mmCIF file of C-alpha atoms in Angstrom:
data_model
loop_
_atom_site.group_PDB
_atom_site.id
_atom_site.type_symbol
_atom_site.label_atom_id
_atom_site.label_comp_id
_atom_site.label_asym_id
_atom_site.label_seq_id
_atom_site.Cartn_x
_atom_site.Cartn_y
_atom_site.Cartn_z
ATOM 1 C CA UNK A 1 93.780 78.166 -3.242
ATOM 2 C CA UNK A 2 92.770 81.434 -5.233
ATOM 3 C CA UNK A 3 90.910 84.471 -3.911
ATOM 4 C CA UNK A 4 87.433 83.069 -4.486
ATOM 5 C CA UNK A 5 88.367 79.981 -2.557
ATOM 6 C CA UNK A 6 89.839 81.928 0.207
ATOM 7 C CA UNK A 7 86.498 83.920 0.657
ATOM 8 C CA UNK A 8 84.428 80.701 0.379
ATOM 9 C CA UNK A 9 86.662 78.988 2.734
ATOM 10 C CA UNK A 10 86.424 81.816 5.437
ATOM 11 C CA UNK A 11 82.527 81.749 4.950
ATOM 12 C CA UNK A 12 82.297 78.022 5.271
ATOM 13 C CA UNK A 13 84.565 77.994 8.207
ATOM 14 C CA UNK A 14 82.539 80.642 9.927
ATOM 15 C CA UNK A 15 79.336 78.628 9.433
ATOM 16 C CA UNK A 16 80.809 75.464 10.430
ATOM 17 C CA UNK A 17 81.747 77.085 13.835
ATOM 18 C CA UNK A 18 78.610 78.827 14.202
ATOM 19 C CA UNK A 19 80.298 82.226 13.668
ATOM 20 C CA UNK A 20 77.967 85.051 13.744
ATOM 21 C CA UNK A 21 77.199 88.196 15.864
ATOM 22 C CA UNK A 22 75.277 86.057 18.113
ATOM 23 C CA UNK A 23 77.673 83.089 18.220
ATOM 24 C CA UNK A 24 81.302 82.641 19.285
ATOM 25 C CA UNK A 25 82.962 84.001 16.279
ATOM 26 C CA UNK A 26 82.790 87.558 14.763
ATOM 27 C CA UNK A 27 81.606 88.991 11.499
ATOM 28 C CA UNK A 28 83.830 91.620 9.682
ATOM 29 C CA UNK A 29 82.300 94.010 7.165
ATOM 30 C CA UNK A 30 84.631 95.082 4.420
ATOM 31 C CA UNK A 31 83.584 97.932 2.236
ATOM 32 C CA UNK A 32 86.195 98.724 -0.462
ATOM 33 C CA UNK A 33 86.573 99.858 -4.005
ATOM 34 C CA UNK A 34 86.358 96.927 -6.518
ATOM 35 C CA UNK A 35 85.282 98.551 -9.644
ATOM 36 C CA UNK A 36 86.067 101.652 -11.615
ATOM 37 C CA UNK A 37 89.358 103.572 -11.758
ATOM 38 C CA UNK A 38 90.374 102.760 -8.093
ATOM 39 C CA UNK A 39 89.461 99.145 -8.195
ATOM 40 C CA UNK A 40 93.196 98.071 -8.031
ATOM 41 C CA UNK A 41 93.604 99.639 -4.667
ATOM 42 C CA UNK A 42 90.614 97.890 -3.119
ATOM 43 C CA UNK A 43 91.422 94.550 -4.680
ATOM 44 C CA UNK A 44 94.956 94.617 -3.176
ATOM 45 C CA UNK A 45 93.565 95.525 0.263
ATOM 46 C CA UNK A 46 91.006 92.725 0.034
ATOM 47 C CA UNK A 47 93.542 90.180 -1.255
ATOM 48 C CA UNK A 48 96.021 90.955 1.354
ATOM 49 C CA UNK A 49 93.492 90.834 3.997
ATOM 50 C CA UNK A 50 92.032 87.525 2.995
ATOM 51 C CA UNK A 51 95.552 86.039 2.605
ATOM 52 C CA UNK A 52 96.281 86.670 6.303
ATOM 53 C CA UNK A 53 92.800 85.186 7.336
ATOM 54 C CA UNK A 54 93.472 82.087 5.414
ATOM 55 C CA UNK A 55 96.993 81.617 6.751
ATOM 56 C CA UNK A 56 95.702 82.069 10.319
ATOM 57 C CA UNK A 57 93.605 78.924 9.940
ATOM 58 C CA UNK A 58 91.048 80.564 12.118
ATOM 59 C CA UNK A 59 87.420 79.344 11.864
ATOM 60 C CA UNK A 60 85.752 82.166 13.734
ATOM 61 C CA UNK A 61 85.959 85.027 11.226
ATOM 62 C CA UNK A 62 83.250 85.673 8.822
ATOM 63 C CA UNK A 63 84.240 88.384 6.131
ATOM 64 C CA UNK A 64 81.505 90.111 4.196
ATOM 65 C CA UNK A 65 82.850 91.949 1.235
ATOM 66 C CA UNK A 66 80.990 94.734 -0.709
ATOM 67 C CA UNK A 67 81.923 97.208 -3.533
ATOM 68 C CA UNK A 68 81.463 100.924 -2.666
ATOM 69 C CA UNK A 69 82.125 101.870 -6.287
ATOM 70 C CA UNK A 70 84.179 104.889 -4.938
ATOM 71 C CA UNK A 71 80.871 106.628 -4.164
ATOM 72 C CA UNK A 72 80.150 107.941 -0.654
ATOM 73 C CA UNK A 73 76.469 107.465 -0.823
ATOM 74 C CA UNK A 74 76.955 103.777 -1.763
ATOM 75 C CA UNK A 75 79.445 103.345 0.914
ATOM 76 C CA UNK A 76 76.980 104.862 3.437
ATOM 77 C CA UNK A 77 74.192 102.423 2.342
ATOM 78 C CA UNK A 78 76.335 99.444 2.574
ATOM 79 C CA UNK A 79 77.611 100.409 6.041
ATOM 80 C CA UNK A 80 73.969 100.894 7.245
ATOM 81 C CA UNK A 81 73.119 97.328 5.904
ATOM 82 C CA UNK A 82 76.157 95.772 7.467
ATOM 83 C CA UNK A 83 75.666 97.371 10.876
ATOM 84 C CA UNK A 84 71.875 97.000 11.062
ATOM 85 C CA UNK A 85 71.069 93.841 9.170
ATOM 86 C CA UNK A 86 74.332 91.876 8.965
ATOM 87 C CA UNK A 87 75.207 92.851 12.593
ATOM 88 C CA UNK A 88 79.025 93.055 11.853
ATOM 89 C CA UNK A 89 81.315 93.571 14.812
ATOM 90 C CA UNK A 90 84.336 95.108 12.966
ATOM 91 C CA UNK A 91 84.422 97.116 9.806
ATOM 92 C CA UNK A 92 87.358 97.732 7.400
ATOM 93 C CA UNK A 93 88.314 98.212 3.793
ATOM 94 C CA UNK A 94 87.832 101.836 2.795
ATOM 95 C CA UNK A 95 90.445 103.266 0.416
ATOM 96 C CA UNK A 96 89.210 106.858 -0.097
ATOM 97 C CA UNK A 97 89.068 109.594 2.658
ATOM 98 C CA UNK A 98 85.788 111.069 1.548
ATOM 99 C CA UNK A 99 84.333 107.794 1.890
ATOM 100 C CA UNK A 100 85.872 107.089 5.241
ATOM 101 C CA UNK A 101 84.482 110.549 6.538
ATOM 102 C CA UNK A 102 81.030 109.493 5.308
ATOM 103 C CA UNK A 103 81.145 106.125 7.149
ATOM 104 C CA UNK A 104 83.647 105.917 10.034
ATOM 105 C CA UNK A 105 82.242 108.586 12.351
ATOM 106 C CA UNK A 106 78.727 106.932 12.407
ATOM 107 C CA UNK A 107 80.102 103.484 12.693
ATOM 108 C CA UNK A 108 82.135 104.054 15.765
ATOM 109 C CA UNK A 109 79.312 106.068 17.268
ATOM 110 C CA UNK A 110 77.244 103.001 17.104
ATOM 111 C CA UNK A 111 79.833 101.069 18.945
ATOM 112 C CA UNK A 112 81.487 99.330 16.029
ATOM 113 C CA UNK A 113 85.299 98.867 15.711
ATOM 114 C CA UNK A 114 86.861 100.267 12.662
ATOM 115 C CA UNK A 115 90.232 99.192 11.379
ATOM 116 C CA UNK A 116 91.436 101.426 8.414
ATOM 117 C CA UNK A 117 93.721 99.736 6.054
ATOM 118 C CA UNK A 118 94.235 102.940 4.012
ATOM 119 C CA UNK A 119 92.385 106.145 4.470
ATOM 120 C CA UNK A 120 93.665 108.397 7.287
ATOM 121 C CA UNK A 121 92.049 111.736 7.136
ATOM 122 C CA UNK A 122 93.257 114.432 9.516
ATOM 123 C CA UNK A 123 89.704 114.941 10.919
ATOM 124 C CA UNK A 124 89.873 111.441 12.425
ATOM 125 C CA UNK A 125 93.394 111.792 13.831
ATOM 126 C CA UNK A 126 92.997 114.977 16.008
ATOM 127 C CA UNK A 127 90.025 116.301 17.797
ATOM 128 C CA UNK A 128 87.779 113.753 15.880
ATOM 129 C CA UNK A 129 89.674 110.670 17.154
ATOM 130 C CA UNK A 130 87.801 107.782 18.668
ATOM 131 C CA UNK A 131 88.692 104.885 20.826
ATOM 132 C CA UNK A 132 87.178 102.340 18.434
ATOM 133 C CA UNK A 133 89.080 103.693 15.333
ATOM 134 C CA UNK A 134 92.410 102.445 14.541
ATOM 135 C CA UNK A 135 94.430 103.316 11.415
ATOM 136 C CA UNK A 136 96.685 100.533 10.455
ATOM 137 C CA UNK A 137 98.290 102.415 7.528
ATOM 138 C CA UNK A 138 99.110 106.024 8.245
ATOM 139 C CA UNK A 139 97.661 109.422 8.947
ATOM 140 C CA UNK A 140 97.217 111.003 5.393
ATOM 141 C CA UNK A 141 99.824 113.656 5.734
ATOM 142 C CA UNK A 142 102.725 111.152 6.657
ATOM 143 C CA UNK A 143 104.064 110.015 3.223
ATOM 144 C CA UNK A 144 103.797 113.643 1.949
ATOM 145 C CA UNK A 145 105.641 114.896 5.077
ATOM 146 C CA UNK A 146 108.434 112.511 4.240
ATOM 147 C CA UNK A 147 108.426 113.648 0.583
ATOM 148 C CA UNK A 148 108.814 117.182 1.867
ATOM 149 C CA UNK A 149 111.640 116.206 3.967
ATOM 150 C CA UNK A 150 113.447 114.303 1.151
ATOM 151 C CA UNK A 151 112.847 117.187 -1.215
ATOM 152 C CA UNK A 152 114.604 119.523 1.251
ATOM 153 C CA UNK A 153 117.391 117.201 1.883
ATOM 154 C CA UNK A 154 117.776 116.716 -1.867
ATOM 155 C CA UNK A 155 118.306 120.546 -2.232
ATOM 156 C CA UNK A 156 115.224 121.325 -4.081
ATOM 157 C CA UNK A 157 113.998 124.946 -3.509
ATOM 158 C CA UNK A 158 111.086 125.638 -5.871
ATOM 159 C CA UNK A 159 108.504 122.974 -5.780
ATOM 160 C CA UNK A 160 105.299 122.761 -7.952
ATOM 161 C CA UNK A 161 102.712 120.854 -6.124
ATOM 162 C CA UNK A 162 99.404 119.331 -6.894
ATOM 163 C CA UNK A 163 96.799 116.972 -5.710
ATOM 164 C CA UNK A 164 92.995 116.114 -6.046
ATOM 165 C CA UNK A 165 90.601 118.445 -4.214
ATOM 166 C CA UNK A 166 89.256 115.998 -1.609
ATOM 167 C CA UNK A 167 90.312 115.404 2.086
ATOM 168 C CA UNK A 168 93.380 113.206 1.266
ATOM 169 C CA UNK A 169 94.539 115.592 -1.313
ATOM 170 C CA UNK A 170 94.220 118.613 1.044
ATOM 171 C CA UNK A 171 96.196 116.548 3.669
ATOM 172 C CA UNK A 172 98.722 115.692 1.059
ATOM 173 C CA UNK A 173 99.842 119.164 0.205
ATOM 174 C CA UNK A 174 99.576 120.169 3.839
ATOM 175 C CA UNK A 175 101.892 117.396 4.820
ATOM 176 C CA UNK A 176 104.405 118.208 2.039
ATOM 177 C CA UNK A 177 104.636 121.940 2.994
ATOM 178 C CA UNK A 178 104.959 120.971 6.717
ATOM 179 C CA UNK A 179 108.397 119.487 5.958
ATOM 180 C CA UNK A 180 109.599 121.240 2.870
ATOM 181 C CA UNK A 181 111.540 124.531 3.578
ATOM 182 C CA UNK A 182 111.781 125.935 -0.075
ATOM 183 C CA UNK A 183 109.486 128.089 -2.160
ATOM 184 C CA UNK A 184 106.493 127.041 -4.230
ATOM 185 C CA UNK A 185 106.255 127.993 -7.924
ATOM 186 C CA UNK A 186 102.554 126.768 -7.879
ATOM 187 C CA UNK A 187 99.980 124.793 -5.954
ATOM 188 C CA UNK A 188 96.978 123.224 -7.759
ATOM 189 C CA UNK A 189 93.965 121.127 -6.580
ATOM 190 C CA UNK A 190 92.686 118.951 -9.509
ATOM 191 C CA UNK A 191 89.343 117.342 -9.855
ATOM 192 C CA UNK A 192 89.004 113.969 -8.203
ATOM 193 C CA UNK A 193 89.073 111.287 -11.046
ATOM 194 C CA UNK A 194 90.536 113.729 -13.547
ATOM 195 C CA UNK A 195 92.294 112.107 -16.453
ATOM 196 C CA UNK A 196 93.479 115.002 -18.602
ATOM 197 C CA UNK A 197 96.332 117.001 -17.232
ATOM 198 C CA UNK A 198 97.382 119.064 -20.253
ATOM 199 C CA UNK A 199 96.522 122.384 -18.484
ATOM 200 C CA UNK A 200 98.451 121.529 -15.373
ATOM 201 C CA UNK A 201 101.416 120.317 -17.206
ATOM 202 C CA UNK A 202 101.439 123.565 -19.284
ATOM 203 C CA UNK A 203 101.580 125.451 -15.870
ATOM 204 C CA UNK A 204 104.407 123.260 -14.652
ATOM 205 C CA UNK A 205 106.326 123.862 -17.875
ATOM 206 C CA UNK A 206 106.151 127.654 -17.295
ATOM 207 C CA UNK A 207 106.433 127.750 -13.574
ATOM 208 C CA UNK A 208 110.301 127.721 -13.212
ATOM 209 C CA UNK A 209 110.003 124.834 -10.715
ATOM 210 C CA UNK A 210 113.160 122.767 -9.873
ATOM 211 C CA UNK A 211 110.891 119.695 -8.938
ATOM 212 C CA UNK A 212 107.192 118.592 -9.069
ATOM 213 C CA UNK A 213 105.418 116.910 -6.119
ATOM 214 C CA UNK A 214 102.204 115.313 -7.010
ATOM 215 C CA UNK A 215 99.581 113.080 -5.270
ATOM 216 C CA UNK A 216 97.343 111.260 -7.887
ATOM 217 C CA UNK A 217 96.524 107.819 -6.691
ATOM 218 C CA UNK A 218 95.139 105.005 -8.901
ATOM 219 C CA UNK A 219 94.195 105.836 -12.542
ATOM 220 C CA UNK A 220 94.847 109.586 -11.947
ATOM 221 C CA UNK A 221 98.503 108.832 -11.457
ATOM 222 C CA UNK A 222 98.815 106.649 -14.457
ATOM 223 C CA UNK A 223 97.273 109.318 -16.733
ATOM 224 C CA UNK A 224 99.438 112.011 -15.277
ATOM 225 C CA UNK A 225 102.707 110.247 -15.552
ATOM 226 C CA UNK A 226 102.122 109.065 -19.189
ATOM 227 C CA UNK A 227 101.099 112.666 -20.316
ATOM 228 C CA UNK A 228 104.066 114.128 -18.375
ATOM 229 C CA UNK A 229 106.519 111.824 -20.070
ATOM 230 C CA UNK A 230 105.000 112.568 -23.492
ATOM 231 C CA UNK A 231 105.036 116.266 -22.882
ATOM 232 C CA UNK A 232 108.761 116.469 -22.808
ATOM 233 C CA UNK A 233 108.936 118.377 -19.624
ATOM 234 C CA UNK A 234 112.131 117.413 -17.809
ATOM 235 C CA UNK A 235 111.603 118.755 -14.267
ATOM 236 C CA UNK A 236 112.158 116.015 -11.694
ATOM 237 C CA UNK A 237 109.158 114.418 -10.104
ATOM 238 C CA UNK A 238 108.832 113.318 -6.611
ATOM 239 C CA UNK A 239 105.819 111.597 -5.093
ATOM 240 C CA UNK A 240 104.179 109.391 -2.470
ATOM 241 C CA UNK A 241 103.992 105.617 -2.867
ATOM 242 C CA UNK A 242 100.422 105.878 -3.954
ATOM 243 C CA UNK A 243 101.563 107.280 -7.489
ATOM 244 C CA UNK A 244 104.296 104.820 -7.849
ATOM 245 C CA UNK A 245 103.044 101.683 -6.262
ATOM 246 C CA UNK A 246 103.336 98.028 -7.660
ATOM 247 C CA UNK A 247 100.002 98.075 -9.590
ATOM 248 C CA UNK A 248 100.535 101.410 -11.147
ATOM 249 C CA UNK A 249 104.046 100.951 -12.159
ATOM 250 C CA UNK A 250 103.279 98.251 -14.824
ATOM 251 C CA UNK A 251 100.833 100.579 -16.528
ATOM 252 C CA UNK A 252 103.238 103.561 -16.470
ATOM 253 C CA UNK A 253 106.275 101.902 -17.675
ATOM 254 C CA UNK A 254 109.569 103.834 -18.285
ATOM 255 C CA UNK A 255 108.057 107.075 -17.532
ATOM 256 C CA UNK A 256 108.306 106.047 -13.754
ATOM 257 C CA UNK A 257 111.943 104.935 -13.758
ATOM 258 C CA UNK A 258 114.394 106.851 -11.407
ATOM 259 C CA UNK A 259 111.469 108.754 -9.585
ATOM 260 C CA UNK A 260 111.881 108.902 -5.851
ATOM 261 C CA UNK A 261 108.789 108.285 -3.743
ATOM 262 C CA UNK A 262 108.026 107.743 -0.228
ATOM 263 C CA UNK A 263 106.270 104.762 1.682
ATOM 264 C CA UNK A 264 106.198 102.971 4.991
ATOM 265 C CA UNK A 265 106.413 99.745 3.318
ATOM 266 C CA UNK A 266 108.395 98.142 0.490
ATOM 267 C CA UNK A 267 108.907 94.589 -0.625
ATOM 268 C CA UNK A 268 112.605 94.701 0.341
ATOM 269 C CA UNK A 269 112.089 95.727 4.049
ATOM 270 C CA UNK A 270 114.280 92.854 5.687
ATOM 271 C CA UNK A 271 112.231 90.965 8.262
ATOM 272 C CA UNK A 272 110.816 87.405 8.168
ATOM 273 C CA UNK A 273 107.328 88.330 8.076
ATOM 274 C CA UNK A 274 107.682 90.732 5.150
ATOM 275 C CA UNK A 275 109.814 88.177 3.227
ATOM 276 C CA UNK A 276 107.198 85.471 3.714
ATOM 277 C CA UNK A 277 104.209 87.798 2.831
ATOM 278 C CA UNK A 278 105.842 88.845 -0.394
ATOM 279 C CA UNK A 279 106.587 85.155 -1.434
ATOM 280 C CA UNK A 280 103.143 83.790 -0.468
ATOM 281 C CA UNK A 281 101.234 86.628 -1.924
ATOM 282 C CA UNK A 282 102.951 86.262 -5.278
ATOM 283 C CA UNK A 283 102.447 82.520 -5.181
ATOM 284 C CA UNK A 284 98.721 82.948 -4.468
ATOM 285 C CA UNK A 285 97.829 85.858 -6.765
ATOM 286 C CA UNK A 286 100.464 85.690 -9.434
ATOM 287 C CA UNK A 287 101.680 89.236 -8.897
ATOM 288 C CA UNK A 288 103.965 91.216 -6.485
ATOM 289 C CA UNK A 289 102.038 92.679 -3.587
ATOM 290 C CA UNK A 290 101.424 96.410 -3.448
ATOM 291 C CA UNK A 291 101.648 98.839 -0.435
ATOM 292 C CA UNK A 292 97.869 98.350 -0.204
ATOM 293 C CA UNK A 293 98.146 94.602 -0.113
ATOM 294 C CA UNK A 294 100.635 94.771 2.735
ATOM 295 C CA UNK A 295 98.178 97.186 4.694
ATOM 296 C CA UNK A 296 95.332 94.634 4.093
ATOM 297 C CA UNK A 297 97.597 91.984 5.387
ATOM 298 C CA UNK A 298 98.574 93.891 8.528
ATOM 299 C CA UNK A 299 95.061 94.879 9.196
ATOM 300 C CA UNK A 300 94.015 91.341 9.280
ATOM 301 C CA UNK A 301 96.827 90.296 11.516
ATOM 302 C CA UNK A 302 96.071 93.083 13.930
ATOM 303 C CA UNK A 303 92.558 91.840 14.204
ATOM 304 C CA UNK A 304 93.652 88.276 14.651
ATOM 305 C CA UNK A 305 96.046 89.236 17.382
ATOM 306 C CA UNK A 306 93.272 91.112 19.327
ATOM 307 C CA UNK A 307 90.984 88.030 18.810
ATOM 308 C CA UNK A 308 93.633 85.945 20.506
ATOM 309 C CA UNK A 309 92.955 87.989 23.667
ATOM 310 C CA UNK A 310 89.259 89.085 23.655
ATOM 311 C CA UNK A 311 86.065 89.203 21.539
ATOM 312 C CA UNK A 312 84.596 92.524 20.330
ATOM 313 C CA UNK A 313 81.604 91.854 22.655
ATOM 314 C CA UNK A 314 84.148 92.585 25.545
ATOM 315 C CA UNK A 315 84.755 96.083 24.161
ATOM 316 C CA UNK A 316 87.244 97.197 26.670
ATOM 317 C CA UNK A 317 89.404 94.073 26.573
ATOM 318 C CA UNK A 318 89.289 94.069 22.758
ATOM 319 C CA UNK A 319 90.146 97.595 22.451
ATOM 320 C CA UNK A 320 93.197 97.154 24.744
ATOM 321 C CA UNK A 321 94.218 94.126 22.510
ATOM 322 C CA UNK A 322 94.100 96.262 19.432
ATOM 323 C CA UNK A 323 96.036 99.052 21.005
ATOM 324 C CA UNK A 324 98.858 96.570 22.028
ATOM 325 C CA UNK A 325 99.340 95.781 18.371
ATOM 326 C CA UNK A 326 100.948 92.367 19.287
ATOM 327 C CA UNK A 327 101.495 91.108 15.837
ATOM 328 C CA UNK A 328 104.283 90.812 13.420
ATOM 329 C CA UNK A 329 103.946 93.641 10.872
ATOM 330 C CA UNK A 330 105.343 93.404 7.308
ATOM 331 C CA UNK A 331 106.944 96.791 8.322
ATOM 332 C CA UNK A 332 108.727 95.457 11.359
ATOM 333 C CA UNK A 333 108.428 97.451 14.389
ATOM 334 C CA UNK A 334 104.724 98.726 14.696
ATOM 335 C CA UNK A 335 103.134 100.770 17.375
ATOM 336 C CA UNK A 336 100.139 103.082 17.817
ATOM 337 C CA UNK A 337 100.348 106.622 19.194
ATOM 338 C CA UNK A 338 97.823 108.056 21.487
ATOM 339 C CA UNK A 339 95.419 108.718 18.752
ATOM 340 C CA UNK A 340 95.397 105.134 17.468
ATOM 341 C CA UNK A 341 97.481 105.906 14.383
ATOM 342 C CA UNK A 342 100.960 104.387 13.553
ATOM 343 C CA UNK A 343 104.424 105.580 14.688
ATOM 344 C CA UNK A 344 106.871 104.311 12.024
ATOM 345 C CA UNK A 345 109.594 104.662 9.717
ATOM 346 C CA UNK A 346 108.802 106.184 6.333
ATOM 347 C CA UNK A 347 111.323 105.334 3.605
ATOM 348 C CA UNK A 348 112.561 107.025 0.342
ATOM 349 C CA UNK A 349 112.249 104.480 -2.504
ATOM 350 C CA UNK A 350 113.371 104.717 -6.241
ATOM 351 C CA UNK A 351 111.577 103.142 -9.185
ATOM 352 C CA UNK A 352 113.733 100.550 -10.788
ATOM 353 C CA UNK A 353 113.277 97.655 -13.252
ATOM 354 C CA UNK A 354 113.865 94.125 -12.385
ATOM 355 C CA UNK A 355 113.959 92.048 -15.418
ATOM 356 C CA UNK A 356 110.616 92.948 -17.117
ATOM 357 C CA UNK A 357 108.962 94.025 -13.901
ATOM 358 C CA UNK A 358 108.958 97.691 -12.711
ATOM 359 C CA UNK A 359 109.218 97.947 -8.868
ATOM 360 C CA UNK A 360 110.817 100.049 -6.086
ATOM 361 C CA UNK A 361 113.795 99.771 -3.935
ATOM 362 C CA UNK A 362 114.521 101.476 -0.633
ATOM 363 C CA UNK A 363 117.255 104.056 -0.914
ATOM 364 C CA UNK A 364 117.051 105.576 2.556
ATOM 365 C CA UNK A 365 114.923 106.485 5.613
ATOM 366 C CA UNK A 366 113.024 109.829 4.998
ATOM 367 C CA UNK A 367 111.519 110.077 8.537
ATOM 368 C CA UNK A 368 112.261 107.766 11.626
ATOM 369 C CA UNK A 369 109.646 106.691 14.149
ATOM 370 C CA UNK A 370 107.369 109.289 12.833
ATOM 371 C CA UNK A 371 103.873 109.984 14.149
ATOM 372 C CA UNK A 372 101.543 112.590 13.075
ATOM 373 C CA UNK A 373 100.856 116.351 13.535
ATOM 374 C CA UNK A 374 97.252 115.921 14.882
ATOM 375 C CA UNK A 375 97.824 113.499 17.755
ATOM 376 C CA UNK A 376 98.212 116.385 20.280
ATOM 377 C CA UNK A 377 94.513 117.289 19.706
ATOM 378 C CA UNK A 378 93.209 113.926 20.303
ATOM 379 C CA UNK A 379 92.183 113.660 23.881
ATOM 380 C CA UNK A 380 92.307 109.991 24.313
#
């Protein structure tokens, strides 16, 4: 059963069981990026989420999916429609932190539950935390903190760092610097969606850096890596998973081989849930799952575990069930901190080639049972 069949089956099952905001079932509003340069990320979140729904066999979950086109104003319009007209109970799906900041505070203020499968801006982890907001992926700084810790342990002492100028990019460089103890030879915020990095690469070449740390998700990372390889600059790269994830690697090719990156998930994490997820995702969609797919899958299974206990209409009980996180994660051990963000291991991975497929393998734990730096400011 392919994706369109999964979505149709979920909708038909919901109708058959009378699932709606007024009935016994629940309605989930998924706003994610399905077109443009970041489409691969949203597609993977969607596919992972819908795979978990299909595997659960539940007939009480109606999922409404819309494309935000990576535009905050579009995301806000969709969210307003979902809340006011569609009467959704739970929202999810947003990839980009600037879109999350445009949608999430208003949604939770209106009593909706938001389960983030990706974006984790610092503003929603500290003083702006909310009891109805749960992040199933990370707080934005986390993978970058792990990269800083890795770079320090690897003996790098003079990093050049760059990221796009939007909330996640700002959190990225803050996180890296929090755990990195060396000097900086340069720090650049690029334009979100930028595709030409000739000027930045020229600065890197002249900087005297002994490594380059960059956060450029989606098509930005593909462009940078290809241009960096073509430039002949041989300064080692370090990055977070976003720039070396499964969907990106095939487009980048040999330019990514050997690069160390950080992630809370990989396909070789050794637990039964993860092994089954990798196998069934590949069988269903004809490709290896990405980090984003694993996060969509875990988000859906968190939701399902809460629904086994209570309905969103019983907000207190449903909230407690979400907080308990009583589901089998692809990551293994999973728990929320006081600010409803994960406490988890973050791994160092190396890009390798298995046959004709570029992928990652875990080479160590960069940070163990790691939370986030903003939890102390959350008053929950």
